[in-house]
mmCIF file with all atom_site columns, C-alpha atoms in Angstrom:
data_model
loop_
_atom_site.group_PDB
_atom_site.id
_atom_site.type_symbol
_atom_site.label_atom_id
_atom_site.label_alt_id
_atom_site.label_comp_id
_atom_site.label_asym_id
_atom_site.label_entity_id
_atom_site.label_seq_id
_atom_site.pdbx_PDB_ins_code
_atom_site.Cartn_x
_atom_site.Cartn_y
_atom_site.Cartn_z
_atom_site.occupancy
_atom_site.B_iso_or_equiv
_atom_site.pdbx_formal_charge
_atom_site.auth_seq_id
_atom_site.auth_comp_id
_atom_site.auth_asym_id
_atom_site.auth_atom_id
_atom_site.pdbx_PDB_model_num
ATOM 1   C CA . MET U 1 1   ? 15.735  65.431 -55.841 1.00 49.00 ? 1   MET U CA 1
ATOM 2   C CA . ARG U 1 2   ? 12.614  64.893 -53.764 1.00 53.00 ? 2   ARG U CA 1
ATOM 3   C CA . GLU U 1 3   ? 12.769  65.212 -49.862 1.00 56.00 ? 3   GLU U CA 1
ATOM 4   C CA . ILE U 1 4   ? 11.385  62.950 -47.797 1.00 56.00 ? 4   ILE U CA 1
ATOM 5   C CA . THR U 1 5   ? 9.006   63.339 -45.163 1.00 61.00 ? 5   THR U CA 1
ATOM 6   C CA . LYS U 1 6   ? 7.932   61.935 -41.732 1.00 58.00 ? 6   LYS U CA 1
ATOM 7   C CA . GLU U 1 7   ? 5.169   60.929 -43.237 1.00 57.00 ? 7   GLU U CA 1
ATOM 8   C CA . ALA U 1 8   ? 6.362   59.162 -46.315 1.00 56.00 ? 8   ALA U CA 1
ATOM 9   C CA . GLU U 1 9   ? 8.987   56.974 -43.702 1.00 60.00 ? 9   GLU U CA 1
ATOM 10  C CA . LEU U 1 10  ? 5.703   56.026 -42.107 1.00 59.00 ? 10  LEU U CA 1
ATOM 11  C CA . GLY U 1 11  ? 4.278   54.496 -45.222 1.00 59.00 ? 11  GLY U CA 1
ATOM 12  C CA . LEU U 1 12  ? 1.635   57.667 -45.257 1.00 57.00 ? 12  LEU U CA 1
ATOM 13  C CA . VAL U 1 13  ? 0.487   58.694 -48.805 1.00 55.00 ? 13  VAL U CA 1
ATOM 14  C CA . ILE U 1 14  ? -0.289  62.375 -48.734 1.00 54.00 ? 14  ILE U CA 1
ATOM 15  C CA . THR U 1 15  ? -3.647  64.019 -50.102 1.00 53.00 ? 15  THR U CA 1
ATOM 16  C CA . GLN U 1 16  ? -4.324  67.016 -49.969 1.00 52.00 ? 16  GLN U CA 1
ATOM 17  C CA . ASP U 1 17  ? -7.128  66.687 -47.251 1.00 49.00 ? 17  ASP U CA 1
ATOM 18  C CA . THR U 1 18  ? -6.118  63.990 -45.691 1.00 54.00 ? 18  THR U CA 1
ATOM 19  C CA . ALA U 1 19  ? -3.148  61.666 -44.521 1.00 58.00 ? 19  ALA U CA 1
ATOM 20  C CA . LYS U 1 20  ? -4.122  57.767 -44.796 1.00 64.00 ? 20  LYS U CA 1
ATOM 21  C CA . PRO U 1 21  ? -1.169  54.391 -44.462 1.00 59.00 ? 21  PRO U CA 1
ATOM 22  C CA . LYS U 1 22  ? -0.752  52.101 -47.252 1.00 63.00 ? 22  LYS U CA 1
ATOM 23  C CA . PRO U 1 23  ? -2.402  49.084 -47.720 1.00 61.00 ? 23  PRO U CA 1
ATOM 24  C CA . GLU U 1 24  ? 0.625   46.826 -46.857 1.00 63.00 ? 24  GLU U CA 1
ATOM 25  C CA . VAL U 1 25  ? 1.143   49.236 -43.307 1.00 57.00 ? 25  VAL U CA 1
ATOM 26  C CA . LEU U 1 26  ? -2.039  48.703 -42.762 1.00 55.00 ? 26  LEU U CA 1
ATOM 27  C CA . GLN U 1 27  ? -2.149  44.536 -43.423 1.00 58.00 ? 27  GLN U CA 1
ATOM 28  C CA . ASP U 1 28  ? 0.754   44.337 -40.659 1.00 56.00 ? 28  ASP U CA 1
ATOM 29  C CA . LEU U 1 29  ? -0.830  46.601 -38.014 1.00 52.00 ? 29  LEU U CA 1
ATOM 30  C CA . SER U 1 30  ? -4.083  44.906 -38.572 1.00 53.00 ? 30  SER U CA 1
ATOM 31  C CA . ARG U 1 31  ? -2.891  41.340 -36.965 1.00 56.00 ? 31  ARG U CA 1
ATOM 32  C CA . TYR U 1 32  ? -1.982  42.978 -33.363 1.00 56.00 ? 32  TYR U CA 1
ATOM 33  C CA . GLY U 1 33  ? -5.297  44.122 -32.933 1.00 57.00 ? 33  GLY U CA 1
ATOM 34  C CA . THR U 1 34  ? -7.296  41.260 -33.704 1.00 63.00 ? 34  THR U CA 1
ATOM 35  C CA . LYS U 1 35  ? -9.835  39.307 -31.809 1.00 64.00 ? 35  LYS U CA 1
ATOM 36  C CA . LYS U 1 36  ? -7.881  36.291 -32.238 1.00 68.00 ? 36  LYS U CA 1
ATOM 37  C CA . HIS U 1 37  ? -4.897  38.142 -30.848 1.00 70.00 ? 37  HIS U CA 1
ATOM 38  C CA . ILE U 1 38  ? -6.481  39.240 -27.883 1.00 73.00 ? 38  ILE U CA 1
ATOM 39  C CA . GLY U 1 39  ? -8.097  35.706 -27.042 1.00 75.00 ? 39  GLY U CA 1
ATOM 40  C CA . GLU U 1 40  ? -4.472  33.883 -27.557 1.00 79.00 ? 40  GLU U CA 1
ATOM 41  C CA . SER U 1 41  ? -3.093  36.931 -25.092 1.00 80.00 ? 41  SER U CA 1
ATOM 42  C CA . LEU U 1 42  ? -5.684  36.233 -22.600 1.00 84.00 ? 42  LEU U CA 1
ATOM 43  C CA . LEU U 1 43  ? -6.103  32.659 -23.026 1.00 86.00 ? 43  LEU U CA 1
ATOM 44  C CA . TYR U 1 44  ? -1.970  32.638 -21.941 1.00 87.00 ? 44  TYR U CA 1
ATOM 45  C CA . ILE U 1 45  ? -2.786  35.189 -18.971 1.00 91.00 ? 45  ILE U CA 1
ATOM 46  C CA . ILE U 1 46  ? -5.403  32.480 -17.576 1.00 92.00 ? 46  ILE U CA 1
ATOM 47  C CA . LEU U 1 47  ? -3.129  29.453 -18.338 1.00 92.00 ? 47  LEU U CA 1
ATOM 48  C CA . THR U 1 48  ? -0.456  31.294 -16.534 1.00 93.00 ? 48  THR U CA 1
ATOM 49  C CA . PHE U 1 49  ? -2.772  31.984 -13.570 1.00 92.00 ? 49  PHE U CA 1
ATOM 50  C CA . ALA U 1 50  ? -3.804  28.540 -13.354 1.00 93.00 ? 50  ALA U CA 1
ATOM 51  C CA . LEU U 1 51  ? -0.478  26.867 -12.853 1.00 94.00 ? 51  LEU U CA 1
ATOM 52  C CA . ILE U 1 52  ? 0.519   29.469 -9.893  1.00 95.00 ? 52  ILE U CA 1
ATOM 53  C CA . ASN U 1 53  ? -2.601  28.773 -8.143  1.00 94.00 ? 53  ASN U CA 1
ATOM 54  C CA . ILE U 1 54  ? -2.063  24.649 -8.870  1.00 95.00 ? 54  ILE U CA 1
ATOM 55  C CA . VAL U 1 55  ? 1.230   25.104 -7.127  1.00 94.00 ? 55  VAL U CA 1
ATOM 56  C CA . ILE U 1 56  ? 0.360   27.356 -4.834  1.00 94.00 ? 56  ILE U CA 1
ATOM 57  C CA . ILE U 1 57  ? -2.593  24.739 -3.549  1.00 93.00 ? 57  ILE U CA 1
ATOM 58  C CA . ALA U 1 58  ? 0.184   21.759 -4.064  1.00 91.00 ? 58  ALA U CA 1
ATOM 59  C CA . ALA U 1 59  ? 2.267   23.989 -1.623  1.00 89.00 ? 59  ALA U CA 1
ATOM 60  C CA . LEU U 1 60  ? -0.029  23.981 0.567   1.00 89.00 ? 60  LEU U CA 1
ATOM 61  C CA . TRP U 1 61  ? -1.864  20.807 0.699   1.00 87.00 ? 61  TRP U CA 1
ATOM 62  C CA . THR U 1 62  ? 2.074   19.350 1.181   1.00 83.00 ? 62  THR U CA 1
ATOM 63  C CA . VAL U 1 63  ? 2.798   21.510 4.332   1.00 80.00 ? 63  VAL U CA 1
ATOM 64  C CA . TYR U 1 64  ? -0.743  20.980 6.136   1.00 78.00 ? 64  TYR U CA 1
ATOM 65  C CA . SER U 1 65  ? -0.425  16.889 5.602   1.00 76.00 ? 65  SER U CA 1
ATOM 66  C CA . VAL U 1 66  ? 2.858   17.183 6.933   1.00 71.00 ? 66  VAL U CA 1
ATOM 67  C CA . ARG U 1 67  ? 1.463   19.379 9.766   1.00 65.00 ? 67  ARG U CA 1
ATOM 68  C CA . TRP U 1 68  ? -1.515  17.044 10.617  1.00 62.00 ? 68  TRP U CA 1
ATOM 69  C CA . LYS U 1 69  ? 0.227   13.721 10.278  1.00 63.00 ? 69  LYS U CA 1
ATOM 70  C CA . TYR U 1 70  ? 3.007   14.573 12.952  1.00 63.00 ? 70  TYR U CA 1
ATOM 71  C CA . ASN U 1 71  ? 0.773   16.895 15.380  1.00 56.00 ? 71  ASN U CA 1
ATOM 72  C CA . VAL U 1 72  ? 2.926   19.397 16.993  1.00 57.00 ? 72  VAL U CA 1
ATOM 73  C CA . CYS U 1 73  ? 0.175   20.459 19.305  1.00 60.00 ? 73  CYS U CA 1
ATOM 74  C CA . PRO U 1 74  ? -0.240  18.335 22.865  1.00 60.00 ? 74  PRO U CA 1
ATOM 75  C CA . GLU U 1 75  ? -3.036  16.827 23.514  1.00 63.00 ? 75  GLU U CA 1
ATOM 76  C CA . VAL U 1 76  ? -5.640  18.805 25.748  1.00 64.00 ? 76  VAL U CA 1
ATOM 77  C CA . ILE U 1 77  ? -7.194  17.310 28.767  1.00 60.00 ? 77  ILE U CA 1
ATOM 78  C CA . LEU U 1 78  ? -10.789 18.560 28.832  1.00 67.00 ? 78  LEU U CA 1
ATOM 79  C CA . GLU U 1 79  ? -11.383 16.988 32.240  1.00 77.00 ? 79  GLU U CA 1
ATOM 80  C CA . ASP U 1 80  ? -9.886  17.082 35.120  1.00 76.00 ? 80  ASP U CA 1
ATOM 81  C CA . PRO U 1 81  ? -8.176  14.172 35.918  1.00 85.00 ? 81  PRO U CA 1
ATOM 82  C CA . CYS U 1 82  ? -8.152  14.372 39.970  1.00 88.00 ? 82  CYS U CA 1
ATOM 83  C CA . GLU U 1 83  ? -11.100 13.928 41.721  1.00 90.00 ? 83  GLU U CA 1
ATOM 84  C CA . ASP U 1 84  ? -13.051 16.544 43.965  1.00 89.00 ? 84  ASP U CA 1
ATOM 85  C CA . ASP U 1 85  ? -10.806 18.542 46.303  1.00 89.00 ? 85  ASP U CA 1
ATOM 86  C CA . TRP U 1 86  ? -8.079  17.365 44.631  1.00 91.00 ? 86  TRP U CA 1
ATOM 87  C CA . ILE U 1 87  ? -4.920  19.608 43.173  1.00 89.00 ? 87  ILE U CA 1
ATOM 88  C CA . TRP U 1 88  ? -3.131  18.418 39.615  1.00 88.00 ? 88  TRP U CA 1
ATOM 89  C CA . TYR U 1 89  ? 0.322   19.685 39.555  1.00 88.00 ? 89  TYR U CA 1
ATOM 90  C CA . ARG U 1 90  ? 2.386   17.307 36.781  1.00 87.00 ? 90  ARG U CA 1
ATOM 91  C CA . LYS U 1 91  ? 0.533   14.750 35.966  1.00 86.00 ? 91  LYS U CA 1
ATOM 92  C CA . LYS U 1 92  ? -0.032  13.816 39.658  1.00 88.00 ? 92  LYS U CA 1
ATOM 93  C CA . CYS U 1 93  ? -3.301  14.494 41.747  1.00 90.00 ? 93  CYS U CA 1
ATOM 94  C CA . TYR U 1 94  ? -2.201  15.255 45.511  1.00 90.00 ? 94  TYR U CA 1
ATOM 95  C CA . TYR U 1 95  ? -4.466  15.748 48.033  1.00 90.00 ? 95  TYR U CA 1
ATOM 96  C CA . PHE U 1 96  ? -4.004  17.795 50.912  1.00 89.00 ? 96  PHE U CA 1
ATOM 97  C CA . SER U 1 97  ? -6.409  16.539 54.161  1.00 87.00 ? 97  SER U CA 1
ATOM 98  C CA . LYS U 1 98  ? -7.294  19.066 56.614  1.00 86.00 ? 98  LYS U CA 1
ATOM 99  C CA . GLN U 1 99  ? -8.035  16.397 59.970  1.00 87.00 ? 99  GLN U CA 1
ATOM 100 C CA . TYR U 1 100 ? -5.598  14.625 61.519  1.00 88.00 ? 100 TYR U CA 1
ATOM 101 C CA . ASN U 1 101 ? -4.514  10.516 61.295  1.00 89.00 ? 101 ASN U CA 1
ATOM 102 C CA . GLU U 1 102 ? -2.152  8.362  62.283  1.00 91.00 ? 102 GLU U CA 1
ATOM 103 C CA . TRP U 1 103 ? 0.755   7.665  59.182  1.00 89.00 ? 103 TRP U CA 1
ATOM 104 C CA . GLN U 1 104 ? -0.525  4.631  58.560  1.00 91.00 ? 104 GLN U CA 1
ATOM 105 C CA . ASN U 1 105 ? -4.823  5.645  58.266  1.00 91.00 ? 105 ASN U CA 1
ATOM 106 C CA . SER U 1 106 ? -3.528  8.133  55.786  1.00 90.00 ? 106 SER U CA 1
ATOM 107 C CA . GLN U 1 107 ? -1.751  5.800  53.877  1.00 91.00 ? 107 GLN U CA 1
ATOM 108 C CA . ASP U 1 108 ? -4.820  3.381  53.900  1.00 93.00 ? 108 ASP U CA 1
ATOM 109 C CA . PHE U 1 109 ? -7.015  6.626  52.658  1.00 92.00 ? 109 PHE U CA 1
ATOM 110 C CA . CYS U 1 110 ? -4.852  7.247  49.875  1.00 90.00 ? 110 CYS U CA 1
ATOM 111 C CA . VAL U 1 111 ? -4.482  3.380  49.163  1.00 91.00 ? 111 VAL U CA 1
ATOM 112 C CA . SER U 1 112 ? -8.827  3.498  48.564  1.00 93.00 ? 112 SER U CA 1
ATOM 113 C CA . HIS U 1 113 ? -8.325  6.238  46.029  1.00 91.00 ? 113 HIS U CA 1
ATOM 114 C CA . ASN U 1 114 ? -5.745  4.488  44.371  1.00 90.00 ? 114 ASN U CA 1
ATOM 115 C CA . ALA U 1 115 ? -3.296  7.211  45.222  1.00 89.00 ? 115 ALA U CA 1
ATOM 116 C CA . SER U 1 116 ? -0.284  6.813  48.298  1.00 89.00 ? 116 SER U CA 1
ATOM 117 C CA . LEU U 1 117 ? 1.604   8.853  50.341  1.00 90.00 ? 117 LEU U CA 1
ATOM 118 C CA . ALA U 1 118 ? 3.636   11.850 48.049  1.00 89.00 ? 118 ALA U CA 1
ATOM 119 C CA . LEU U 1 119 ? 6.617   10.575 47.075  1.00 88.00 ? 119 LEU U CA 1
ATOM 120 C CA . ILE U 1 120 ? 8.494   13.526 45.993  1.00 88.00 ? 120 ILE U CA 1
ATOM 121 C CA . ASP U 1 121 ? 10.927  13.418 43.141  1.00 85.00 ? 121 ASP U CA 1
ATOM 122 C CA . SER U 1 122 ? 12.497  16.310 42.312  1.00 88.00 ? 122 SER U CA 1
ATOM 123 C CA . GLN U 1 123 ? 13.288  20.346 44.391  1.00 91.00 ? 123 GLN U CA 1
ATOM 124 C CA . GLU U 1 124 ? 10.242  22.040 42.083  1.00 92.00 ? 124 GLU U CA 1
ATOM 125 C CA . GLU U 1 125 ? 7.718   19.374 43.818  1.00 89.00 ? 125 GLU U CA 1
ATOM 126 C CA . LEU U 1 126 ? 8.790   19.474 47.165  1.00 88.00 ? 126 LEU U CA 1
ATOM 127 C CA . GLU U 1 127 ? 8.502   23.624 46.478  1.00 90.00 ? 127 GLU U CA 1
ATOM 128 C CA . PHE U 1 128 ? 5.435   23.244 45.223  1.00 89.00 ? 128 PHE U CA 1
ATOM 129 C CA . LEU U 1 129 ? 3.944   20.535 48.790  1.00 88.00 ? 129 LEU U CA 1
ATOM 130 C CA . GLN U 1 130 ? 5.412   23.413 50.737  1.00 88.00 ? 130 GLN U CA 1
ATOM 131 C CA . ARG U 1 131 ? 3.429   26.141 48.845  1.00 88.00 ? 131 ARG U CA 1
ATOM 132 C CA . PHE U 1 132 ? 1.011   24.023 48.840  1.00 82.00 ? 132 PHE U CA 1
ATOM 133 C CA . LYS U 1 133 ? 0.580   22.763 52.543  1.00 82.00 ? 133 LYS U CA 1
ATOM 134 C CA . GLY U 1 134 ? -0.343  25.569 54.300  1.00 79.00 ? 134 GLY U CA 1
ATOM 135 C CA . SER U 1 135 ? 0.439   26.037 58.475  1.00 79.00 ? 135 SER U CA 1
ATOM 136 C CA . SER U 1 136 ? -0.213  22.249 58.422  1.00 79.00 ? 136 SER U CA 1
ATOM 137 C CA . ASP U 1 137 ? 2.394   19.342 58.396  1.00 84.00 ? 137 ASP U CA 1
ATOM 138 C CA . HIS U 1 138 ? 1.358   16.649 56.543  1.00 85.00 ? 138 HIS U CA 1
ATOM 139 C CA . TRP U 1 139 ? 2.458   12.676 55.983  1.00 88.00 ? 139 TRP U CA 1
ATOM 140 C CA . ILE U 1 140 ? 4.759   12.133 53.129  1.00 89.00 ? 140 ILE U CA 1
ATOM 141 C CA . GLY U 1 141 ? 5.403   8.327  51.865  1.00 88.00 ? 141 GLY U CA 1
ATOM 142 C CA . LEU U 1 142 ? 8.781   7.936  53.622  1.00 87.00 ? 142 LEU U CA 1
ATOM 143 C CA . LYS U 1 143 ? 9.133   5.829  56.595  1.00 87.00 ? 143 LYS U CA 1
ATOM 144 C CA . ARG U 1 144 ? 11.557  3.658  58.846  1.00 84.00 ? 144 ARG U CA 1
ATOM 145 C CA . GLU U 1 145 ? 10.208  0.417  59.830  1.00 76.00 ? 145 GLU U CA 1
ATOM 146 C CA . ASP U 1 146 ? 12.750  0.652  63.032  1.00 77.00 ? 146 ASP U CA 1
ATOM 147 C CA . ASN U 1 147 ? 14.522  3.515  64.875  1.00 73.00 ? 147 ASN U CA 1
ATOM 148 C CA . GLY U 1 148 ? 18.128  2.353  63.557  1.00 75.00 ? 148 GLY U CA 1
ATOM 149 C CA . GLY U 1 149 ? 17.091  1.328  59.782  1.00 80.00 ? 149 GLY U CA 1
ATOM 150 C CA . LEU U 1 150 ? 17.095  3.439  56.511  1.00 85.00 ? 150 LEU U CA 1
ATOM 151 C CA . TRP U 1 151 ? 13.816  5.998  55.584  1.00 88.00 ? 151 TRP U CA 1
ATOM 152 C CA . MET U 1 152 ? 11.981  4.015  53.005  1.00 87.00 ? 152 MET U CA 1
ATOM 153 C CA . TRP U 1 153 ? 9.685   5.609  50.379  1.00 88.00 ? 153 TRP U CA 1
ATOM 154 C CA . THR U 1 154 ? 6.567   3.629  50.332  1.00 87.00 ? 154 THR U CA 1
ATOM 155 C CA . ASN U 1 155 ? 7.472   2.790  46.328  1.00 88.00 ? 155 ASN U CA 1
ATOM 156 C CA . GLY U 1 156 ? 10.300  0.534  48.245  1.00 85.00 ? 156 GLY U CA 1
ATOM 157 C CA . SER U 1 157 ? 13.521  2.626  46.990  1.00 86.00 ? 157 SER U CA 1
ATOM 158 C CA . VAL U 1 158 ? 15.650  4.393  49.748  1.00 85.00 ? 158 VAL U CA 1
ATOM 159 C CA . PHE U 1 159 ? 15.975  7.863  50.742  1.00 83.00 ? 159 PHE U CA 1
ATOM 160 C CA . ASN U 1 160 ? 18.742  9.421  49.323  1.00 80.00 ? 160 ASN U CA 1
ATOM 161 C CA . ASP U 1 161 ? 18.798  13.167 50.719  1.00 67.00 ? 161 ASP U CA 1
#
């Protein structure tokens, strides 16, 4: 009996000088290294990356279009909405006069600027006014028509502690 060598198992024919594979083995191996096979592999890789890019672009487009449709950023006001020497606070303009005047004259001044004496709507607004008024006292939009009457704001509402 003949002994089978490793070379014979692999389909190699042993000659004196060299070991050559059988033609059938070469034919089977040759299809893995052809330009056609490499081209097909490259095409599959390119198509896969193209598909991934399309999915990413579609996802980003969806996110940005929703973000633009429902703008989450507040509108920025670039111009000062108040006249010179007036202070902007919580969507209102305030003016702290340096001159003493009677209540009615002060109210008339405010009306001439399309405003009114301050109407205090919240504790925060009261604290703001106290902080900015300085050591001087200023008129607010609260008055009493007669000595025994109710305190009323200039907008017609009754004052409540």
